[in-house]
Amino acid sequence: MVSPISPWPSGFEDLTRDELAVLVPELLLSGHLIDRSGMAYSIAAFGREGMAAVAIEEWQVASPVYTRRMQRALGFTGDSVETIFKGLQLDIGAPPQFMDFRYRVHDHDRGEFWLDHCGALADVEPMGEDFVRSMCHDIEDPTFDATALATNPHAQVRPIHRPPRVPADRVPVCAWTVTIDAAHVPPPTPPNFEIAANSRAAQLELDSIDPLDPGLADYTGPLLSDLRFADFSRSALVRMADEVCLQHHLLTLGFLIAVNSRTEPAAAIEIGRKQFTGIAGLTSERIRKALDLGDDDTALARVIGLHPAWNPLRYTGARIEVGEAGVQLRIPKRSDAVVDGTWPALIDATHLAPLDAMARGVNPRYAAQVVADDENELTIGFVRAAEPFAEAGEVAITRFSTGADFRFTDRGIPLPLTVV
């Protein structure tokens, strides 16, 4: 079932082109850090090997769905190595600069990529070689393939070298080949893939990009060494932002599917809420800083309205209001997001920790409280206490990632990567 077109515009519609160019890479990075938020609780519940299994399933289920969505949105559909690499540049699995993917295309069927910097490795190396192997071997092998297979069922991603690093400061940190060969037999469809493929998030219709808006309206040109988001039109950036937020929801759906298959429903929901709380707070903080916002009600309303938990608005149905009563968030109980069971479904009148964390990313004095609760909608208000609250443990755990303080830089004009 495809969601009906909603009267709501995009939650990013009132941003300028410059603001969107800053926000889109921030959203890509926050999507990547979802796993930093959930990893600790997966390890506690299932051990290191169980955590790896959860990560494999969540990415295998989610990434093919959102990869195809972004390809359609920006018009770079195809079955080549170049198409695979373009998809990676707009994937929360490979946020720009933090996961510094570099690419080389040999021809339609052969290419290479390597990472000059890997924020994920910087997070995991201090945990020891076993965790490095879990990420760089156990998790990467099936999930890189799953992403590539979304473009071509005969694609394979194979390592040239990868961590543990020898010597310890080896750069690039890893290198991989991508080969398309009709003799490659596609692996079986991952378990539970159809749940994500048939989700409301997968089928959501968003507004088309306006081809007359100044700037790039698509990514049909050559593969670029880096995406400079300021080169895209405002309309294209709005669509990118909504698509990246759907990547958050689809990855969370994959995470919850994997966790649910390994524990009791109540325990799975609790793990999901902790994951949501950790990433909610850190994402708010980064959005506020990136857009140079304040810490008052106006800033809070702005941050909540841009937060990936509540976007696309057409998916969540959320409404954010600011007035004499302060900031209020209205969460419908029958949205597509609730049907899918993603983040909005984890909030109810007695479970507001993710909202507390989200608000305290703007100002540590905010607290969420129930204003109204009926069969159709939950209304949350945000009040300021006299003293700041301590940071939630879930946010502190997520903050261990180097992504918490990562800063993007302007790399100048990107180069086209032509076939040699």
Coordinates of C-alpha atoms in Angstrom, one line a residue:
M1 CA 0.0 0.0 0.0
V2 CA 1.4 3.4 -1.0
S3 CA 0.7 6.2 1.4
P4 CA -1.7 8.8 0.2
I5 CA -0.3 12.2 -0.6
S6 CA -0.4 14.2 2.6
P7 CA -1.3 17.9 2.9
W8 CA 2.0 18.3 4.8
P9 CA 5.0 19.8 2.9
S10 CA 8.4 18.5 3.6
G11 CA 9.7 19.4 7.1
F12 CA 12.8 20.9 5.3
E13 CA 10.8 23.1 2.9
D14 CA 11.5 26.4 4.7
L15 CA 15.3 25.9 4.8
T16 CA 17.5 27.9 2.4
R17 CA 19.7 26.1 -0.1
D18 CA 22.8 27.0 2.1
E19 CA 21.2 25.6 5.2
L20 CA 20.2 22.4 3.5
A21 CA 23.8 21.9 2.1
V22 CA 25.0 22.0 5.7
L23 CA 22.2 19.8 7.1
V24 CA 22.2 16.9 4.6
P25 CA 25.7 15.6 5.5
E26 CA 24.8 16.0 9.2
L27 CA 21.8 13.8 8.6
L28 CA 24.0 11.2 6.9
L29 CA 26.3 11.2 9.8
S30 CA 23.5 10.9 12.4
G31 CA 22.1 7.9 10.5
H32 CA 25.5 6.2 10.7
L33 CA 25.7 6.8 14.5
I34 CA 22.5 4.9 15.0
D35 CA 24.6 1.8 15.4
R36 CA 26.9 3.5 18.0
S37 CA 23.7 4.1 20.0
G38 CA 22.4 0.5 19.7
M39 CA 25.7 -1.4 19.8
A40 CA 26.2 -1.3 23.6
Y41 CA 22.7 -2.7 24.2
S42 CA 23.1 -5.4 21.6
I43 CA 26.4 -6.5 23.2
A44 CA 24.8 -6.5 26.6
A45 CA 21.9 -8.6 25.4
F46 CA 23.5 -10.9 22.9
G47 CA 27.3 -10.7 23.3
R48 CA 29.8 -9.6 20.7
E49 CA 28.9 -12.2 18.2
G50 CA 25.2 -11.6 18.7
M51 CA 25.8 -7.8 18.2
A52 CA 27.5 -8.6 14.9
A53 CA 24.6 -10.8 13.8
V54 CA 22.1 -8.0 14.6
A55 CA 24.2 -5.5 12.6
I56 CA 24.4 -7.8 9.6
E57 CA 20.7 -8.4 9.5
E58 CA 19.7 -4.7 10.0
W59 CA 21.9 -3.5 7.2
Q60 CA 21.0 -6.4 4.8
V61 CA 17.3 -5.7 5.3
A62 CA 17.5 -1.9 5.1
S63 CA 20.2 -0.8 2.7
P64 CA 18.9 -2.4 -0.5
V65 CA 15.5 -0.7 0.1
Y66 CA 16.8 2.8 0.7
T67 CA 19.6 2.5 -1.9
R68 CA 17.0 1.9 -4.7
R69 CA 14.9 4.8 -3.3
M70 CA 17.8 7.3 -3.6
Q71 CA 18.8 6.1 -7.0
R72 CA 15.2 6.7 -8.3
A73 CA 15.0 10.1 -6.5
L74 CA 18.2 11.5 -8.1
G75 CA 17.9 9.7 -11.4
F76 CA 21.1 7.6 -11.4
T77 CA 19.5 4.2 -11.9
G78 CA 21.6 1.6 -13.7
D79 CA 23.5 -1.5 -13.0
S80 CA 27.2 -0.4 -13.2
V81 CA 29.9 -0.1 -10.6
E82 CA 29.6 3.7 -11.0
T83 CA 26.0 3.5 -9.9
I84 CA 27.0 1.5 -6.9
F85 CA 29.6 4.1 -5.9
K86 CA 27.1 7.0 -6.4
G87 CA 24.7 5.2 -4.0
L88 CA 27.4 4.8 -1.4
Q89 CA 28.0 8.6 -1.4
L90 CA 24.3 9.1 -0.3
D91 CA 24.2 6.3 2.2
I92 CA 24.2 6.6 6.0
G93 CA 26.6 3.7 5.9
A94 CA 29.2 5.9 4.3
P95 CA 28.7 9.5 5.6
P96 CA 31.1 11.9 3.8
Q97 CA 34.5 12.5 5.3
F98 CA 33.7 10.6 8.5
M99 CA 33.8 7.5 6.3
D100 CA 36.2 8.8 3.7
F101 CA 35.5 6.6 0.8
R102 CA 37.7 7.1 -2.3
Y103 CA 36.8 5.5 -5.6
R104 CA 38.3 4.3 -8.9
V105 CA 36.2 3.1 -11.8
H106 CA 37.9 0.8 -14.3
D107 CA 34.9 0.1 -16.5
H108 CA 31.2 -0.8 -16.2
D109 CA 31.9 -4.0 -14.3
R110 CA 35.1 -3.2 -12.3
G111 CA 36.1 -0.7 -9.7
E112 CA 37.8 -0.2 -6.4
F113 CA 37.2 1.9 -3.3
W114 CA 39.3 2.5 -0.2
L115 CA 39.0 4.5 3.0
D116 CA 41.5 7.2 3.8
H117 CA 39.8 7.7 7.1
C118 CA 37.2 5.4 8.8
G119 CA 35.4 6.9 11.8
A120 CA 33.8 3.5 12.5
L121 CA 37.3 2.0 12.8
A122 CA 38.4 4.8 15.1
D123 CA 35.5 4.0 17.4
V124 CA 36.1 0.3 17.4
E125 CA 39.9 -0.1 17.5
P126 CA 40.2 0.9 21.2
M127 CA 37.8 -2.0 21.9
G128 CA 40.3 -4.6 20.7
E129 CA 41.1 -6.8 17.8
D130 CA 38.0 -9.1 18.3
F131 CA 35.7 -6.1 17.8
V132 CA 37.7 -4.9 14.8
R133 CA 37.3 -8.3 13.2
S134 CA 33.6 -8.4 13.9
M135 CA 33.1 -5.1 12.1
C136 CA 35.7 -5.3 9.3
H137 CA 35.2 -9.0 8.5
D138 CA 32.0 -10.5 9.9
I139 CA 29.8 -7.5 9.3
E140 CA 31.3 -5.8 6.2
D141 CA 31.4 -8.9 4.0
P142 CA 27.7 -9.6 3.8
T143 CA 26.6 -5.9 4.2
F144 CA 28.8 -4.5 1.5
D145 CA 27.5 -7.2 -0.8
A146 CA 23.9 -6.4 0.1
T147 CA 24.3 -2.8 -0.8
A148 CA 26.0 -3.6 -4.1
L149 CA 23.4 -6.2 -5.0
A150 CA 20.7 -3.6 -4.8
T151 CA 22.2 -2.2 -8.0
N152 CA 23.3 -5.4 -9.7
P153 CA 22.5 -9.0 -8.5
H154 CA 25.9 -10.2 -9.9
A155 CA 28.0 -7.6 -8.0
Q156 CA 30.6 -8.8 -5.4
V157 CA 32.7 -6.7 -3.0
R158 CA 35.9 -8.3 -1.9
P159 CA 38.8 -7.0 0.3
I160 CA 42.2 -6.1 -1.0
H161 CA 43.3 -5.5 2.6
R162 CA 41.4 -4.5 5.8
P163 CA 41.9 -4.2 9.5
P164 CA 43.3 -5.2 11.9
R165 CA 45.8 -2.7 10.6
V166 CA 49.5 -3.8 10.1
P167 CA 51.3 -1.5 10.8
A168 CA 48.9 0.0 13.3
D169 CA 48.7 3.3 11.5
R170 CA 48.2 1.9 8.0
V171 CA 46.5 4.2 5.5
P172 CA 44.3 3.7 3.6
V173 CA 42.7 1.8 6.4
C174 CA 41.1 -0.7 4.0
A175 CA 40.7 -1.3 0.2
W176 CA 38.1 -3.3 -1.7
T177 CA 37.3 -4.4 -5.3
V178 CA 33.9 -4.3 -6.8
T179 CA 33.3 -6.8 -9.6
I180 CA 30.2 -7.5 -11.7
D181 CA 30.2 -10.9 -13.3
A182 CA 27.2 -12.8 -14.7
A183 CA 28.8 -16.0 -13.4
H184 CA 28.4 -14.7 -9.8
V185 CA 25.4 -16.4 -8.3
P186 CA 23.4 -14.0 -6.1
P187 CA 23.1 -15.0 -2.5
P188 CA 19.7 -15.9 -1.1
T189 CA 17.4 -13.1 0.0
P190 CA 18.1 -12.3 3.6
P191 CA 15.5 -13.4 6.2
N192 CA 12.9 -10.7 6.9
F193 CA 13.9 -8.6 3.9
E194 CA 10.3 -8.5 2.7
I195 CA 9.2 -6.8 5.9
A196 CA 11.3 -3.8 5.0
A197 CA 10.6 -4.1 1.3
N198 CA 6.9 -4.0 1.9
S199 CA 7.0 -1.3 4.7
R200 CA 5.3 2.0 4.5
A201 CA 8.7 3.6 4.5
A202 CA 9.8 1.7 1.4
Q203 CA 6.6 2.7 -0.5
L204 CA 6.3 6.3 0.6
E205 CA 5.8 8.7 -2.2
L206 CA 7.6 12.0 -1.9
D207 CA 7.5 15.2 -4.0
S208 CA 9.5 15.1 -7.2
I209 CA 12.5 17.4 -7.6
D210 CA 11.8 20.6 -9.5
P211 CA 14.1 20.5 -12.5
L212 CA 13.8 24.3 -12.9
D213 CA 15.2 25.1 -9.5
P214 CA 18.7 26.6 -9.7
G215 CA 21.5 24.0 -9.2
L216 CA 21.8 20.3 -9.9
A217 CA 18.5 18.5 -9.9
D218 CA 19.9 15.0 -10.1
Y219 CA 23.1 12.9 -10.1
T220 CA 23.0 11.7 -13.7
G221 CA 26.4 13.2 -14.5
P222 CA 29.8 11.6 -13.9
L223 CA 30.7 10.1 -10.6
L224 CA 32.4 12.8 -8.5
S225 CA 35.3 12.4 -6.0
D226 CA 33.1 14.1 -3.4
L227 CA 29.6 15.4 -3.4
R228 CA 29.5 19.1 -2.8
F229 CA 26.0 19.5 -1.5
A230 CA 25.9 23.2 -2.2
D231 CA 26.0 22.4 -5.9
F232 CA 22.6 20.8 -5.8
S233 CA 19.3 22.7 -6.1
R234 CA 17.2 23.5 -3.0
S235 CA 14.5 21.2 -4.3
A236 CA 17.0 18.3 -4.7
L237 CA 18.4 18.9 -1.2
V238 CA 14.9 18.8 0.3
R239 CA 14.3 15.4 -1.4
M240 CA 17.8 14.2 -0.2
A241 CA 17.0 15.2 3.4
D242 CA 13.7 13.4 3.4
E243 CA 15.3 10.3 1.8
V244 CA 18.1 10.3 4.3
C245 CA 15.6 10.5 7.2
L246 CA 13.8 7.5 5.7
Q247 CA 17.2 5.7 5.8
H248 CA 17.2 6.3 9.5
H249 CA 13.7 4.7 9.9
L250 CA 14.5 1.8 7.6
L251 CA 17.7 1.0 9.5
T252 CA 15.9 1.2 12.8
L253 CA 13.2 -1.1 11.4
G254 CA 16.0 -3.5 10.5
F255 CA 17.5 -3.2 13.9
L256 CA 14.2 -3.9 15.6
I257 CA 13.5 -6.8 13.4
A258 CA 16.8 -8.4 14.2
V259 CA 16.5 -7.7 18.0
N260 CA 12.9 -9.0 18.1
S261 CA 14.0 -12.3 16.6
R262 CA 16.5 -12.8 19.4
T263 CA 14.6 -11.8 22.6
E264 CA 11.1 -11.3 24.1
P265 CA 9.0 -8.4 22.7
A266 CA 9.2 -6.3 25.9
A267 CA 13.0 -6.6 26.0
A268 CA 13.2 -5.7 22.3
I269 CA 11.2 -2.6 22.8
E270 CA 13.3 -1.5 25.7
I271 CA 16.5 -2.0 23.6
G272 CA 14.8 0.0 20.8
R273 CA 14.0 2.9 23.2
K274 CA 17.5 3.0 24.5
Q275 CA 18.9 3.1 21.0
F276 CA 16.4 5.9 20.1
T277 CA 17.3 7.9 23.2
G278 CA 21.0 7.8 22.5
I279 CA 20.9 9.0 18.9
A280 CA 18.0 11.4 19.5
G281 CA 20.0 13.5 21.9
L282 CA 23.3 13.6 19.9
T283 CA 21.5 14.4 16.7
S284 CA 19.6 17.3 18.2
E285 CA 22.9 18.7 19.5
R286 CA 24.6 18.4 16.2
I287 CA 21.7 20.0 14.3
R288 CA 21.6 22.9 16.7
K289 CA 25.3 23.5 16.3
A290 CA 25.4 23.0 12.6
L291 CA 22.7 25.6 12.0
D292 CA 24.0 27.9 14.7
L293 CA 20.7 28.0 16.6
G294 CA 20.1 29.2 20.1
D295 CA 18.8 27.3 23.1
D296 CA 15.3 28.7 23.5
D297 CA 11.8 27.6 22.4
T298 CA 12.2 28.8 18.9
A299 CA 15.5 26.8 18.5
L300 CA 13.8 23.7 20.1
A301 CA 10.9 23.9 17.7
R302 CA 13.3 24.2 14.8
V303 CA 15.5 21.3 15.9
I304 CA 12.5 19.0 16.5
G305 CA 11.0 19.9 13.2
L306 CA 14.3 19.0 11.4
H307 CA 15.0 15.9 13.5
P308 CA 15.1 12.6 11.5
A309 CA 12.8 11.0 14.1
W310 CA 9.9 13.1 12.8
N311 CA 10.8 13.3 9.1
P312 CA 9.6 12.9 6.5
L313 CA 6.4 14.5 7.9
R314 CA 4.4 12.6 5.3
Y315 CA 5.6 9.4 7.0
T316 CA 5.3 10.4 10.7
G317 CA 2.5 12.9 10.6
A318 CA 4.2 14.8 13.4
R319 CA 3.2 18.5 14.0
I320 CA 5.4 20.9 15.9
E321 CA 3.9 24.1 17.2
V322 CA 5.4 27.0 19.2
G323 CA 3.3 29.6 21.0
E324 CA 2.4 31.0 24.4
A325 CA 2.2 27.5 25.7
G326 CA 5.7 26.8 24.6
V327 CA 6.8 24.1 22.2
Q328 CA 4.4 21.2 21.6
L329 CA 4.9 18.1 19.5
R330 CA 1.8 16.3 18.3
I331 CA 2.4 12.6 17.5
P332 CA -0.5 10.7 15.7
K333 CA -1.1 7.2 16.7
R334 CA -2.0 5.9 13.2
S335 CA 0.8 7.2 11.0
D336 CA 2.8 5.1 8.5
A337 CA 5.7 5.2 11.0
V338 CA 3.6 3.7 13.7
V339 CA 2.3 1.0 11.4
D340 CA 5.9 0.1 10.5
G341 CA 6.9 0.2 14.2
T342 CA 9.8 2.7 13.8
W343 CA 10.8 5.4 16.3
P344 CA 7.4 7.2 16.7
A345 CA 5.9 3.9 17.7
L346 CA 8.3 3.7 20.7
I347 CA 6.9 6.8 22.3
D348 CA 3.9 6.7 24.6
A349 CA 2.7 8.7 27.6
T350 CA 5.0 6.7 30.0
H351 CA 8.1 6.5 27.8
L352 CA 9.4 10.0 27.0
A353 CA 13.1 9.4 27.5
P354 CA 13.9 9.9 23.8
L355 CA 12.0 13.2 23.8
D356 CA 13.9 14.4 26.9
A357 CA 17.2 13.6 25.3
M358 CA 16.1 15.3 22.0
A359 CA 15.1 18.5 23.8
R360 CA 18.2 18.5 26.0
G361 CA 20.4 18.4 22.9
V362 CA 19.1 22.0 22.6
N363 CA 19.1 23.0 26.2
P364 CA 19.8 20.7 29.2
R365 CA 17.0 22.3 31.2
Y366 CA 14.2 21.0 29.0
A367 CA 11.9 18.2 30.1
A368 CA 9.1 16.5 28.1
Q369 CA 5.6 16.2 29.6
V370 CA 2.3 14.9 28.4
V371 CA -0.2 17.6 27.6
A372 CA -2.9 15.4 26.1
D373 CA -3.3 11.7 25.3
D374 CA -6.3 10.3 23.4
E375 CA -7.0 7.5 21.0
N376 CA -5.8 9.6 18.0
E377 CA -2.9 11.6 19.2
L378 CA -0.3 12.1 21.9
T379 CA 0.6 15.8 22.6
I380 CA 3.9 16.5 24.3
G381 CA 5.0 19.8 25.8
F382 CA 8.5 20.9 26.7
V383 CA 9.1 22.9 29.9
R384 CA 12.3 24.4 31.3
A385 CA 13.4 23.5 34.8
A386 CA 15.4 25.8 37.0
E387 CA 18.5 23.6 36.8
P388 CA 20.0 21.5 34.0
F389 CA 19.4 17.8 34.0
A390 CA 22.3 15.3 33.8
E391 CA 23.0 13.9 30.4
A392 CA 21.2 10.6 29.8
G393 CA 23.4 7.5 30.0
E394 CA 22.2 6.5 26.5
V395 CA 23.4 9.8 25.1
A396 CA 26.7 9.5 26.9
I397 CA 27.3 6.0 25.5
T398 CA 26.6 7.2 22.0
R399 CA 29.0 10.2 22.5
F400 CA 31.9 7.8 22.8
S401 CA 31.9 7.8 19.0
T402 CA 34.4 10.2 17.4
G403 CA 31.4 11.1 15.2
A404 CA 30.0 13.1 18.2
D405 CA 32.5 15.9 17.7
F406 CA 33.3 15.4 14.0
R407 CA 33.4 18.5 11.8
F408 CA 32.9 18.6 8.0
T409 CA 35.3 20.7 5.9
D410 CA 35.0 22.3 2.5
R411 CA 37.1 20.3 0.1
G412 CA 36.7 22.6 -2.8
I413 CA 35.5 21.7 -6.3
P414 CA 35.1 17.9 -6.7
L415 CA 36.7 16.1 -9.6
P416 CA 34.9 13.8 -12.0
L417 CA 36.2 10.2 -11.8
T418 CA 36.3 9.2 -15.4
V419 CA 37.1 5.7 -16.6
V420 CA 40.8 5.3 -17.5

